[in-house]
């Protein structure tokens, strides 16, 4: 794991937690966060594809609002 952090969520450790109860709370956050991060990555890839397609067709970045967002994950 040397890549960038794409998303994080806080999960509190509560008094009386067991490894199982903490794991269940972590999984709840993962089940929310993971699909959101996949969607974000796919949106960025889509933006990159549009940018590359625009360059190939002569369209300059900024001529299309979808290409003005940062492509950095």
C-alpha positions as YAML, in Angstrom:
chain: A
units: angstrom
residues:
- id: 1
  name: UNK
  ca: [0.00, 0.00, 0.00]
- id: 2
  name: UNK
  ca: [2.13, 2.84, -1.25]
- id: 3
  name: UNK
  ca: [-0.45, 4.64, -3.38]
- id: 4
  name: UNK
  ca: [-2.50, 7.71, -2.52]
- id: 5
  name: UNK
  ca: [-5.35, 7.55, -0.01]
- id: 6
  name: UNK
  ca: [-8.56, 7.87, -2.01]
- id: 7
  name: UNK
  ca: [-10.95, 8.10, 0.92]
- id: 8
  name: UNK
  ca: [-11.18, 7.65, 4.65]
- id: 9
  name: UNK
  ca: [-13.84, 7.40, 7.32]
- id: 10
  name: UNK
  ca: [-13.56, 7.57, 11.09]
- id: 11
  name: UNK
  ca: [-14.74, 4.60, 13.09]
- id: 12
  name: UNK
  ca: [-14.77, 5.12, 16.85]
- id: 13
  name: UNK
  ca: [-13.58, 2.49, 19.26]
- id: 14
  name: UNK
  ca: [-16.31, 2.34, 21.90]
- id: 15
  name: UNK
  ca: [-16.08, 1.10, 25.47]
- id: 16
  name: UNK
  ca: [-17.04, -2.55, 25.56]
- id: 17
  name: UNK
  ca: [-16.16, -3.10, 21.90]
- id: 18
  name: UNK
  ca: [-15.17, -6.57, 20.89]
- id: 19
  name: UNK
  ca: [-13.09, -7.29, 17.82]
- id: 20
  name: UNK
  ca: [-16.31, -8.44, 16.17]
- id: 21
  name: UNK
  ca: [-18.36, -5.32, 17.01]
- id: 22
  name: UNK
  ca: [-15.56, -3.00, 15.88]
- id: 23
  name: UNK
  ca: [-15.13, -5.02, 12.70]
- id: 24
  name: UNK
  ca: [-18.86, -4.71, 12.00]
- id: 25
  name: UNK
  ca: [-18.71, -0.89, 12.31]
- id: 26
  name: UNK
  ca: [-15.65, -0.77, 10.07]
- id: 27
  name: UNK
  ca: [-17.46, -2.84, 7.46]
- id: 28
  name: UNK
  ca: [-20.45, -0.46, 7.55]
- id: 29
  name: UNK
  ca: [-18.14, 2.41, 6.65]
- id: 30
  name: UNK
  ca: [-16.33, 0.35, 4.02]
- id: 31
  name: UNK
  ca: [-19.64, -0.57, 2.36]
- id: 32
  name: UNK
  ca: [-20.43, 3.14, 2.01]
- id: 33
  name: UNK
  ca: [-16.96, 4.43, 1.19]
- id: 34
  name: UNK
  ca: [-15.82, 1.77, -1.28]
- id: 35
  name: UNK
  ca: [-18.57, 2.32, -3.90]
- id: 36
  name: UNK
  ca: [-18.17, 6.09, -3.58]
- id: 37
  name: UNK
  ca: [-14.43, 5.86, -4.22]
- id: 38
  name: UNK
  ca: [-14.93, 3.50, -7.17]
- id: 39
  name: UNK
  ca: [-17.39, 6.02, -8.64]
- id: 40
  name: UNK
  ca: [-14.87, 8.84, -8.11]
- id: 41
  name: UNK
  ca: [-12.09, 6.89, -9.84]
- id: 42
  name: UNK
  ca: [-14.38, 6.03, -12.76]
- id: 43
  name: UNK
  ca: [-15.39, 9.69, -13.11]
- id: 44
  name: UNK
  ca: [-11.73, 10.71, -13.23]
- id: 45
  name: UNK
  ca: [-10.99, 8.05, -15.84]
- id: 46
  name: UNK
  ca: [-13.95, 9.29, -17.86]
- id: 47
  name: UNK
  ca: [-12.60, 12.85, -17.64]
- id: 48
  name: UNK
  ca: [-9.18, 11.64, -18.74]
- id: 49
  name: UNK
  ca: [-10.63, 9.76, -21.70]
- id: 50
  name: UNK
  ca: [-12.57, 12.87, -22.75]
- id: 51
  name: UNK
  ca: [-9.45, 14.98, -22.40]
- id: 52
  name: UNK
  ca: [-7.38, 12.58, -24.50]
- id: 53
  name: UNK
  ca: [-10.12, 12.24, -27.09]
- id: 54
  name: UNK
  ca: [-10.42, 16.03, -27.27]
- id: 55
  name: UNK
  ca: [-6.69, 16.45, -27.81]
- id: 56
  name: UNK
  ca: [-6.78, 13.88, -30.59]
- id: 57
  name: UNK
  ca: [-9.64, 15.70, -32.30]
- id: 58
  name: UNK
  ca: [-8.12, 19.14, -31.78]
- id: 59
  name: UNK
  ca: [-10.43, 20.16, -28.91]
- id: 60
  name: UNK
  ca: [-8.52, 22.15, -26.34]
- id: 61
  name: UNK
  ca: [-8.99, 21.57, -22.59]
- id: 62
  name: UNK
  ca: [-11.39, 24.12, -21.17]
- id: 63
  name: UNK
  ca: [-13.64, 24.15, -24.23]
- id: 64
  name: UNK
  ca: [-15.74, 21.48, -22.54]
- id: 65
  name: UNK
  ca: [-16.76, 22.05, -18.89]
- id: 66
  name: UNK
  ca: [-16.27, 18.35, -18.09]
- id: 67
  name: UNK
  ca: [-12.56, 18.71, -18.78]
- id: 68
  name: UNK
  ca: [-11.84, 21.58, -16.41]
- id: 69
  name: UNK
  ca: [-11.79, 19.48, -13.22]
- id: 70
  name: UNK
  ca: [-8.53, 18.21, -11.82]
- id: 71
  name: UNK
  ca: [-7.58, 14.73, -12.98]
- id: 72
  name: UNK
  ca: [-5.50, 14.03, -9.87]
- id: 73
  name: UNK
  ca: [-6.89, 11.26, -7.70]
...
